Amino acid sequence: MSENEQSGEKTELPTEKRLRDAREQGNIPRSRELATAAVFTSGVLAIYALAGHIGNGARSWLKAALAPEPALLRNSDLLFGHAGWLLLKLMVAISPLVAVCVLASFISPVLMGGLRFSNKSLVPDFKRLNPMSGLKRQYGPEALAELAKSLLRVLFVGTAAGLSIWHGIDGLRGLLHQPLEAAARNGLGFTLQLLLATAGAMAVLAAIDAPYQKWNWLRKLKMTREELKRELKESEGSPEVKGRIRQMQMQLSQRQMMEAVPSADVVVVNPTHYAVALKYEGGRMSAPTVVARGVDEMALRIRQVADGNKVAIVSAPPLARALYREGQLGKEIPVRLYSAVAQVLSYVYQLRQWRTGPMPALPPLEVDEFGKGGRA
């Protein structure tokens, strides 16, 4: 397979930007099985925990519904209000169960991808009207996955319900010979066991479906190498543009350096390959500062500007190389070079005061060029 063909395959994991954009558009992993299992299981557990409260409320409601007051039978105008009161009482009785189911509906979104509200997901997608896309959805891999889930749902729920009925069939037969209250109580208990078994089967199916949906969501968001390169360019900038910016920054820095050379006190040179311009103002600076530094062509330009502005140029090769290697533009010189630079500055100040007589000679400089007696 050629490189072009490989670059067209979605082999790269989605970037954080792609994942963030997908979430903002409402494209997040969702598991219907997890949502159904969460609501159904929470409802069953709520019934199990609130059975007494719900049962008392249901009995009170049935009593009021089936045994109305005689005044209601004589005055039909009161029936409408009574019906509304019965409806309100029924809602109060089942409100704990409804509240638990509503809260449980948030479990699946939180576990899968968090709660997100996006207006973009409400915008109509006309691509879904494409017949080819519809056929692909109905007969493609997604349809096969849904078919497999449906078969597993029938298998798990049917097996759980069948085993529950099989173990409780004798108790169901015995309900015919029990008193009404005992039969109702035992029948509800059997129904609750059946619901719990069904909820367990749905939870197993959700435990299979949720990781699959997360994997499938990431698979759909995978990127080709070209998409990855394009996104990196958009987020970090084109290498050509970044190179141009660095070049402009370097030119600006060099121009600022050259503008600072005339104000320097001395330029220490190699004498040809290195040049470092130093400036010191007593009372304002604790140590001499590097205002310009360069090598080869830049060193030549620094020497030319210094010579044109009558800035002292001192040839001290080890010191020049040490200052260039360890000094930073706009920063004070390293502490270990204080002594050598002080001698150079003292010599420059003597040159400024020299008028007649022999020109002072530069004292010998003891400079460990690389520091600690070794090469860098």
CSV table of C-alpha atoms in Angstrom, one decimal, residues 6-19 218-232 234:
chain,number,residue,atom,x,y,z
A,6,GLN,CA,-2.0,5.0,4.1
A,7,SER,CA,-2.5,8.7,4.8
A,8,GLY,CA,-6.2,8.3,3.8
A,9,GLU,CA,-6.8,5.7,6.5
A,10,LYS,CA,-8.1,6.8,9.9
A,11,THR,CA,-5.3,5.3,12.0
A,12,GLU,CA,-4.5,8.2,14.4
A,13,LEU,CA,-6.3,8.6,17.7
A,14,PRO,CA,-8.3,11.8,17.9
A,15,THR,CA,-6.7,14.9,19.4
A,16,GLU,CA,-8.0,16.8,22.4
A,17,LYS,CA,-9.2,19.5,20.1
A,18,ARG,CA,-11.2,17.1,18.0
A,19,LEU,CA,-12.7,15.5,21.1
A,218,LEU,CA,-13.5,7.0,19.6
A,219,ARG,CA,-13.2,4.9,16.4
A,220,LYS,CA,-15.5,7.2,14.5
A,221,LEU,CA,-13.4,10.2,15.6
A,222,LYS,CA,-10.1,8.8,14.5
A,223,MET,CA,-8.1,11.0,12.1
A,224,THR,CA,-6.0,10.5,9.1
A,225,ARG,CA,-2.4,11.6,9.1
A,226,GLU,CA,-3.3,14.5,6.8
A,227,GLU,CA,-6.0,15.6,9.2
A,228,LEU,CA,-3.6,15.4,12.1
A,229,LYS,CA,-1.0,17.4,10.3
A,230,ARG,CA,-3.6,20.0,9.3
A,231,GLU,CA,-4.9,20.4,12.8
A,232,LEU,CA,-1.4,20.7,14.2
A,234,GLU,CA,-4.0,25.3,12.7
